[in-house]
Tab-separated table of C-alpha atoms in Angstrom:
chain	number	residue	atom	x	y	z
A	251	MET	CA	-26.203	35.940	-2.525
A	252	ALA	CA	-23.656	33.523	-1.067
A	253	VAL	CA	-25.027	31.063	1.469
A	254	SER	CA	-22.873	28.785	3.600
A	255	VAL	CA	-23.172	25.101	2.696
A	256	THR	CA	-23.650	22.796	5.638
A	257	HIS	CA	-21.116	20.022	5.970
A	258	VAL	CA	-20.034	17.413	8.524
A	259	GLY	CA	-16.522	17.118	9.909
A	260	ILE	CA	-14.732	14.623	12.127
A	261	MET	CA	-13.704	16.356	15.345
A	262	ALA	CA	-11.592	13.526	16.726
A	263	ALA	CA	-10.864	9.822	16.651
A	264	GLY	CA	-10.197	7.729	19.731
A	265	ALA	CA	-9.027	4.198	20.406
A	266	TYR	CA	-8.467	1.675	23.147
A	267	VAL	CA	-6.146	-1.316	22.765
A	268	PRO	CA	-5.815	-3.997	25.469
A	269	ALA	CA	-2.393	-4.406	27.038
A	270	THR	CA	-2.537	-8.214	26.719
A	271	THR	CA	-1.218	-9.547	23.419
A	272	MET	CA	-0.836	-12.817	21.558
A	273	SER	CA	2.418	-13.134	19.612
A	274	SER	CA	2.931	-14.601	16.159
A	275	GLY	CA	4.771	-17.451	17.867
A	276	GLU	CA	1.765	-18.245	20.047
A	277	ILE	CA	-0.539	-18.176	17.023
A	278	ALA	CA	1.850	-20.494	15.186
A	279	ALA	CA	1.881	-22.933	18.096
A	280	ARG	CA	-1.929	-23.002	18.295
A	281	THR	CA	-2.521	-23.366	14.551
A	282	GLY	CA	0.434	-25.487	13.485
A	283	ILE	CA	1.272	-22.873	10.850
A	284	PRO	CA	4.958	-21.818	10.702
A	285	GLU	CA	5.586	-18.508	12.461
A	286	SER	CA	7.178	-17.068	9.326
A	287	VAL	CA	3.908	-17.656	7.480
A	288	ILE	CA	1.905	-16.016	10.276
A	289	ARG	CA	4.156	-12.956	10.105
A	290	GLU	CA	4.658	-12.632	6.368
A	291	LYS	CA	1.539	-14.110	4.734
A	292	PHE	CA	-1.096	-13.471	7.389
A	293	GLY	CA	0.621	-10.193	8.336
A	294	ILE	CA	0.400	-10.651	12.109
A	295	HIS	CA	3.366	-9.864	14.358
A	296	GLN	CA	1.142	-9.732	17.413
A	297	LYS	CA	-2.463	-8.945	18.211
A	298	PRO	CA	-4.222	-7.551	21.290
A	299	ILE	CA	-6.523	-9.923	23.126
A	300	PRO	CA	-8.895	-9.017	25.947
A	301	GLY	CA	-7.725	-9.002	29.533
A	302	PRO	CA	-10.128	-9.844	32.385
A	303	ASP	CA	-11.644	-6.346	32.442
A	304	ASP	CA	-11.712	-5.754	28.677
A	305	HIS	CA	-15.416	-6.218	28.052
A	306	THR	CA	-16.781	-5.276	24.647
A	307	ASN	CA	-18.827	-2.163	25.342
A	308	LYS	CA	-16.440	-1.066	28.084
A	309	MET	CA	-13.644	-0.901	25.498
A	310	GLY	CA	-15.941	1.224	23.337
A	311	LEU	CA	-16.478	3.549	26.303
A	312	TRP	CA	-12.744	3.917	26.863
A	313	ALA	CA	-12.249	4.723	23.169
A	314	ALA	CA	-15.082	7.271	23.372
A	315	GLN	CA	-13.445	8.901	26.394
A	316	ASP	CA	-10.219	9.132	24.398
A	317	ALA	CA	-12.035	10.789	21.485
A	318	VAL	CA	-13.846	13.246	23.787
A	319	ALA	CA	-10.524	14.220	25.374
A	320	ARG	CA	-8.903	14.731	21.958
A	321	ALA	CA	-11.878	16.810	20.777
A	322	GLY	CA	-11.818	18.913	23.944
A	323	ILE	CA	-15.573	18.799	24.395
A	324	ASP	CA	-17.982	18.048	27.207
A	325	PRO	CA	-19.786	14.709	26.631
A	326	ALA	CA	-23.035	16.577	27.303
A	327	GLU	CA	-22.537	18.280	23.911
A	328	ILE	CA	-23.181	14.962	22.127
A	329	ASP	CA	-26.692	14.676	20.662
A	330	LEU	CA	-26.636	11.115	19.314
A	331	VAL	CA	-24.599	7.974	20.022
A	332	LEU	CA	-24.319	5.393	17.264
A	333	CYS	CA	-22.951	2.380	19.099
A	334	THR	CA	-20.870	-0.025	17.024
A	335	SER	CA	-20.147	-2.507	19.819
A	336	GLU	CA	-20.337	-6.043	18.501
A	337	GLU	CA	-23.196	-8.408	19.291
A	338	TRP	CA	-20.786	-10.423	21.442
A	339	LYS	CA	-20.800	-8.112	24.447
A	340	GLU	CA	-21.408	-7.951	28.185
A	341	TYR	CA	-25.002	-9.153	28.083
A	342	PRO	CA	-27.299	-10.636	25.404
A	343	LEU	CA	-30.393	-8.760	24.224
A	344	TRP	CA	-28.848	-5.511	25.459
A	345	THR	CA	-28.858	-2.067	23.871
A	346	ALA	CA	-25.226	-1.245	24.516
A	347	GLY	CA	-25.373	2.319	23.165
A	348	ILE	CA	-27.704	3.495	25.916
A	349	GLU	CA	-25.273	2.302	28.580
A	350	LEU	CA	-22.286	3.756	26.703
A	351	ALA	CA	-23.927	7.187	26.485
A	352	HIS	CA	-24.849	7.089	30.173
A	353	ALA	CA	-21.392	5.996	31.331
A	354	LEU	CA	-19.740	8.631	29.143
A	355	GLY	CA	-21.914	11.422	30.537
A	356	ALA	CA	-23.641	12.133	27.225
A	357	THR	CA	-26.729	13.174	29.142
A	358	ARG	CA	-28.531	14.861	26.222
A	359	ALA	CA	-27.930	12.082	23.707
A	360	TRP	CA	-30.183	9.311	22.561
A	361	ALA	CA	-28.523	6.121	21.403
A	362	LEU	CA	-28.865	3.480	18.727
A	363	ASP	CA	-26.942	0.241	18.167
A	364	VAL	CA	-25.664	-0.184	14.591
A	365	GLN	CA	-24.365	-3.462	13.144
A	366	GLN	CA	-22.801	-4.433	9.837
A	367	ARG	CA	-19.823	-6.419	11.099
A	368	CYS	CA	-16.499	-4.993	9.914
A	369	GLY	CA	-18.132	-2.450	7.610
A	370	THR	CA	-20.105	-0.794	10.404
A	371	THR	CA	-17.971	2.329	10.894
A	372	MET	CA	-18.439	3.696	7.379
A	373	ALA	CA	-22.147	2.834	7.381
A	374	ALA	CA	-22.400	4.668	10.716
A	375	ILE	CA	-20.575	7.676	9.243
A	376	GLU	CA	-23.224	7.871	6.525
A	377	LEU	CA	-26.024	7.549	9.102
A	378	ALA	CA	-24.428	10.260	11.242
A	379	ARG	CA	-23.965	12.590	8.282
A	380	ALA	CA	-27.568	12.110	7.169
A	381	MET	CA	-28.907	12.661	10.688
A	382	ILE	CA	-26.827	15.802	11.192
A	383	LEU	CA	-27.908	17.289	7.872
A	384	SER	CA	-31.597	16.415	8.183
A	385	SER	CA	-32.611	16.158	11.845
A	386	PRO	CA	-33.118	19.329	13.922
A	387	GLY	CA	-31.200	19.250	17.180
A	388	ILE	CA	-28.576	16.752	16.072
A	389	ASP	CA	-25.305	18.603	15.645
A	390	THR	CA	-22.768	16.286	17.286
A	391	VAL	CA	-22.686	12.496	16.870
A	392	LEU	CA	-20.478	9.957	18.593
A	393	ILE	CA	-19.729	6.702	16.778
A	394	ALA	CA	-18.119	4.289	19.243
A	395	GLY	CA	-17.900	0.644	20.152
A	396	GLY	CA	-15.823	-2.310	21.172
A	397	TYR	CA	-14.897	-5.634	19.620
A	398	ARG	CA	-13.633	-8.973	20.883
A	399	ASN	CA	-14.834	-11.513	18.349
A	400	CYS	CA	-11.418	-13.105	18.763
A	401	ASP	CA	-13.181	-15.124	21.484
A	402	PHE	CA	-14.901	-17.088	18.697
A	403	VAL	CA	-11.731	-18.113	16.844
A	404	ASP	CA	-11.028	-21.842	16.911
A	405	PHE	CA	-7.311	-22.028	16.070
A	406	GLY	CA	-7.649	-25.717	15.261
A	407	ASN	CA	-10.309	-25.188	12.564
A	408	ALA	CA	-8.535	-25.081	9.205
A	409	ARG	CA	-11.772	-24.012	7.456
A	410	ALA	CA	-11.731	-20.667	9.282
A	411	ARG	CA	-8.023	-19.873	9.386
A	412	PHE	CA	-8.476	-16.535	7.640
A	413	LEU	CA	-10.108	-15.375	10.908
A	414	ILE	CA	-7.034	-15.874	13.105
A	415	ASN	CA	-6.259	-12.155	12.824
A	416	LEU	CA	-9.363	-11.226	14.865
A	417	SER	CA	-8.313	-9.291	17.962
A	418	ALA	CA	-9.825	-6.909	20.520
A	419	GLY	CA	-10.173	-3.200	21.217
A	420	GLY	CA	-12.362	-0.144	20.923
A	421	GLY	CA	-12.731	2.752	18.514
A	422	ALA	CA	-14.567	6.070	18.352
A	423	LEU	CA	-15.207	9.018	16.048
A	424	ILE	CA	-16.913	12.319	16.884
A	425	LEU	CA	-18.678	14.104	14.024
A	426	ARG	CA	-20.069	17.639	14.164
A	427	LYS	CA	-22.063	19.913	11.905
A	428	ASN	CA	-19.877	22.521	10.190
A	429	HIS	CA	-16.753	21.454	12.083
A	430	ASP	CA	-13.754	23.218	10.577
A	431	ARG	CA	-11.665	20.086	9.973
A	432	ASN	CA	-11.842	16.663	8.350
A	433	ARG	CA	-14.884	17.063	6.150
A	434	VAL	CA	-16.864	13.930	5.297
A	435	LEU	CA	-17.240	13.991	1.515
A	436	GLY	CA	-19.032	10.788	0.587
A	437	THR	CA	-19.764	7.188	1.564
A	438	ALA	CA	-20.758	4.069	-0.340
A	439	VAL	CA	-21.879	0.622	0.797
A	440	ILE	CA	-22.287	-2.608	-1.185
A	441	THR	CA	-23.931	-5.711	0.301
A	442	ASP	CA	-24.379	-9.206	-1.087
A	443	GLY	CA	-26.603	-11.502	0.939
A	444	SER	CA	-25.660	-14.572	-1.089
A	445	PHE	CA	-22.726	-14.858	1.348
A	446	SER	CA	-24.820	-14.409	4.484
A	447	LEU	CA	-24.484	-18.022	5.677
A	448	ASP	CA	-20.876	-18.582	4.651
A	449	VAL	CA	-19.334	-17.508	7.973
A	450	ILE	CA	-21.421	-18.313	11.042
A	451	VAL	CA	-21.323	-19.467	14.634
A	452	PRO	CA	-23.515	-22.571	14.278
A	453	ALA	CA	-24.764	-22.832	17.878
A	454	GLY	CA	-26.200	-20.303	20.302
A	455	GLY	CA	-28.995	-18.840	18.145
A	456	THR	CA	-32.577	-19.889	17.643
A	457	VAL	CA	-31.652	-22.453	14.958
A	458	ASP	CA	-29.496	-24.332	17.470
A	459	PRO	CA	-29.757	-22.759	20.936
A	460	ARG	CA	-27.403	-25.235	22.592
A	461	PHE	CA	-24.290	-24.061	24.435
A	462	ASP	CA	-22.736	-27.504	24.747
A	463	ASP	CA	-19.277	-26.556	23.446
A	464	PRO	CA	-16.918	-24.186	25.269
A	465	LEU	CA	-16.698	-20.729	23.728
A	466	GLY	CA	-14.325	-20.660	20.781
A	467	THR	CA	-14.554	-24.382	20.051
A	468	GLY	CA	-16.738	-26.651	17.949
A	469	ARG	CA	-20.150	-25.201	17.184
A	470	ARG	CA	-19.564	-22.166	19.427
A	471	ALA	CA	-16.800	-20.848	17.196
A	472	LEU	CA	-16.799	-19.047	13.873
A	473	ASP	CA	-16.986	-21.603	11.101
A	474	VAL	CA	-17.092	-21.737	7.310
A	475	PRO	CA	-19.410	-24.605	6.306
A	476	ASP	CA	-18.288	-24.613	2.644
A	477	PRO	CA	-14.811	-23.069	2.452
A	478	GLU	CA	-14.090	-24.038	-1.154
A	479	GLY	CA	-17.463	-22.836	-2.386
A	480	MET	CA	-17.139	-19.574	-0.479
A	481	ARG	CA	-13.616	-18.978	-1.745
A	482	GLU	CA	-14.601	-19.594	-5.347
A	483	ARG	CA	-17.580	-17.245	-5.184
A	484	LEU	CA	-15.875	-14.585	-3.049
A	485	ASP	CA	-12.681	-14.488	-5.106
A	486	ALA	CA	-14.775	-13.419	-8.069
A	487	LYS	CA	-16.237	-10.457	-6.157
A	488	SER	CA	-14.261	-9.393	-3.109
A	489	MET	CA	-11.362	-7.393	-4.536
A	490	ALA	CA	-13.564	-6.017	-7.310
A	491	ASN	CA	-16.040	-4.761	-4.703
A	492	PHE	CA	-13.247	-3.278	-2.575
A	493	LEU	CA	-12.290	-1.138	-5.542
A	494	ALA	CA	-15.873	-0.479	-6.646
A	495	VAL	CA	-16.936	0.826	-3.252
A	496	VAL	CA	-13.919	3.165	-3.160
A	497	ASP	CA	-14.815	4.481	-6.624
A	498	GLN	CA	-18.445	4.956	-5.572
A	499	ALA	CA	-17.451	6.881	-2.437
A	500	LEU	CA	-15.246	9.150	-4.543
A	501	ALA	CA	-18.009	9.670	-7.117
A	502	ARG	CA	-20.502	10.573	-4.377
A	503	SER	CA	-18.175	13.041	-2.690
A	504	GLU	CA	-19.443	16.579	-2.276
A	505	PRO	CA	-17.507	19.629	-3.477
A	506	SER	CA	-15.009	20.808	-0.879
A	507	SER	CA	-14.689	24.415	-2.041
A	508	ASP	CA	-16.471	27.047	-4.101
A	509	THR	CA	-13.968	26.715	-6.938
A	510	ASN	CA	-14.412	24.486	-9.954
A	511	HIS	CA	-14.538	20.969	-8.560
A	512	ALA	CA	-13.504	18.093	-10.774
A	513	PRO	CA	-14.803	14.660	-9.747
A	514	LEU	CA	-12.478	12.883	-7.355
A	515	THR	CA	-10.538	9.901	-8.673
A	516	ARG	CA	-8.212	7.259	-7.270
A	517	ALA	CA	-5.282	9.543	-8.103
A	518	ASP	CA	-6.530	12.059	-5.504
A	519	ILE	CA	-6.292	9.610	-2.580
A	520	GLY	CA	-3.477	10.564	-0.223
A	521	PHE	CA	-4.027	8.001	2.512
A	522	LEU	CA	-5.823	4.659	2.550
A	523	ASN	CA	-7.368	3.692	5.897
A	524	ILE	CA	-8.013	-0.001	5.370
A	525	LEU	CA	-8.847	-2.883	7.664
A	526	HIS	CA	-6.283	-5.542	8.482
A	527	MET	CA	-6.109	-8.222	5.798
A	528	LYS	CA	-3.429	-10.618	4.644
A	529	ARG	CA	-0.362	-8.775	3.409
A	530	SER	CA	-0.730	-9.729	-0.275
A	531	ALA	CA	-4.334	-8.480	-0.375
A	532	HIS	CA	-3.327	-5.220	1.306
A	533	ARG	CA	-0.623	-4.674	-1.310
A	534	TYR	CA	-2.986	-5.621	-4.127
A	535	VAL	CA	-5.541	-2.972	-3.141
A	536	LEU	CA	-2.822	-0.338	-2.825
A	537	GLY	CA	-1.446	-1.301	-6.222
A	538	GLU	CA	-4.834	-1.150	-7.918
A	539	LEU	CA	-5.376	2.316	-6.441
A	540	GLY	CA	-1.939	3.434	-7.602
A	541	MET	CA	-0.709	3.989	-4.054
A	542	ARG	CA	2.510	3.292	-2.154
A	543	GLU	CA	2.756	1.288	1.056
A	544	ASP	CA	3.714	4.424	3.004
A	545	GLN	CA	0.312	5.860	2.056
A	546	SER	CA	-1.370	3.429	4.425
A	547	PHE	CA	-0.846	1.951	7.883
A	548	TYR	CA	-0.620	-1.819	8.094
A	549	LEU	CA	-2.020	-3.243	11.311
A	550	GLU	CA	0.568	-5.999	11.760
A	551	ASP	CA	0.849	-5.287	15.502
A	552	TYR	CA	-2.912	-5.014	16.028
A	553	GLY	CA	-4.562	-7.643	13.875
A	554	HIS	CA	-8.170	-7.020	12.922
A	555	ILE	CA	-10.318	-5.228	15.513
A	556	GLY	CA	-13.367	-5.491	13.288
A	557	GLN	CA	-15.121	-2.190	12.646
A	558	GLN	CA	-12.759	-0.456	15.063
A	559	ASP	CA	-9.800	-0.678	12.657
A	560	GLN	CA	-10.636	2.676	11.031
A	561	PRO	CA	-10.657	4.855	14.190
A	562	LEU	CA	-7.476	3.121	15.391
A	563	VAL	CA	-5.746	3.807	12.074
A	564	CYS	CA	-6.776	7.479	12.278
A	565	VAL	CA	-5.108	7.740	15.679
A	566	GLU	CA	-1.972	5.768	14.863
A	567	ALA	CA	-1.405	7.103	11.341
A	568	ALA	CA	-1.799	10.726	12.485
A	569	ARG	CA	0.567	10.097	15.405
A	570	ARG	CA	3.193	8.666	13.051
A	571	GLY	CA	2.833	11.437	10.473
A	572	LEU	CA	1.395	9.157	7.791
A	573	LEU	CA	-2.012	10.891	7.792
A	574	ARG	CA	-1.520	14.632	7.330
A	575	ASP	CA	-3.513	17.772	6.660
A	576	GLY	CA	-4.370	18.034	2.983
A	577	HIS	CA	-4.748	14.295	2.477
A	578	LEU	CA	-7.843	12.836	0.913
A	579	MET	CA	-8.322	9.841	3.203
A	580	VAL	CA	-10.438	6.908	2.107
A	581	MET	CA	-11.618	4.450	4.754
A	582	VAL	CA	-12.507	1.044	3.343
A	583	ALA	CA	-13.456	-2.330	4.786
A	584	ALA	CA	-15.340	-5.542	4.120
A	585	GLY	CA	-17.387	-7.522	6.599
A	586	ILE	CA	-18.821	-11.012	6.616
A	587	GLY	CA	-22.383	-11.025	5.412
A	588	TYR	CA	-21.007	-9.774	2.965
A	589	ALA	CA	-20.618	-5.996	2.985
A	590	TRP	CA	-18.079	-3.590	1.528
A	591	SER	CA	-18.037	0.066	2.606
A	592	ALA	CA	-15.926	3.166	2.047
A	593	SER	CA	-15.898	6.818	3.117
A	594	ALA	CA	-13.920	9.697	1.636
A	595	ILE	CA	-12.660	12.315	4.112
A	596	ALA	CA	-10.861	15.582	3.305
A	597	TRP	CA	-8.394	15.480	6.191
A	598	GLY	CA	-7.350	18.848	7.573
A	599	PRO	CA	-8.873	22.339	7.580
A	600	VAL	CA	-12.140	22.790	5.702
A	601	THR	CA	-12.292	25.196	2.795
A	602	LYS	CA	-15.675	26.807	3.234
A	603	ALA	CA	-18.025	25.991	0.402
A	604	THR	CA	-20.653	28.450	-0.771
A	605	THR	CA	-23.507	28.409	-3.216
A	606	THR	CA	-25.400	31.246	-4.826
């Protein structure tokens, strides 16, 4: 007897991008790096920065409202909110997800804050999928949050120049049990705590609770205590783990139909949803996966909105016709800590799977 196999699909993605921007010329002036290098090597033409009302969790709320509108649902249908708003938000020691759910009108939902820096979205997708498939009463999950860690960028600190792409915005995804589109196939996460102290904000925690420096300067800015040591150790692992986590997500992907299902490989990927990184690294990952540049969307006008890059790419790539029905989309990112994460999504209508 054929029995329907439960799956999880993405109903909609949403995004919010501040209207205020910082140009490549402004970044060049603040760093002393030639503008041509900012544009071509760093891959930044401009990046959104927060305006006076662009608070972290508020941007996540606006992205969630966008996703709810695109999904055409009532927020009261949401059963769980996984809030990916960054730790740098409106108030310290604050569970942002509870406020986000309340402000959105998700009156039936309970909320949980989830953090893994720039890899959070894919980790949250796996949490949402597991909760939907195993927890009674959880059918619809909102993943949403905001990001403005650009506030912690010290443009004069040469040790941390790879962080000048940090920007601001919000992102959201809505997942639902047995939704008829955009099936989540598999997710993988790799973490390596040997890098956990390589990128830090030295002051403001319990080790050094002082707030003597203005935000974004000195010890209240993101810093890399040992840049050469970090680079040497990370170069040996980072790109390899980018590719490994993609391969693991493909290997863990569930069958998408009741026909014979060969294991997914890199050759099956139709669209790569990848965080903003320097242009050469972006091209390297595409090349290693055997993909063309038009099979991705490069965030040169957005910079790096942390874990919100993936929802934003879903919105922008679909709008531009780069992400289309029938594509196997792989989301992939890396976050300081260090973590690498990837999710495989069958974009478009779901072919119902059955088992006997």
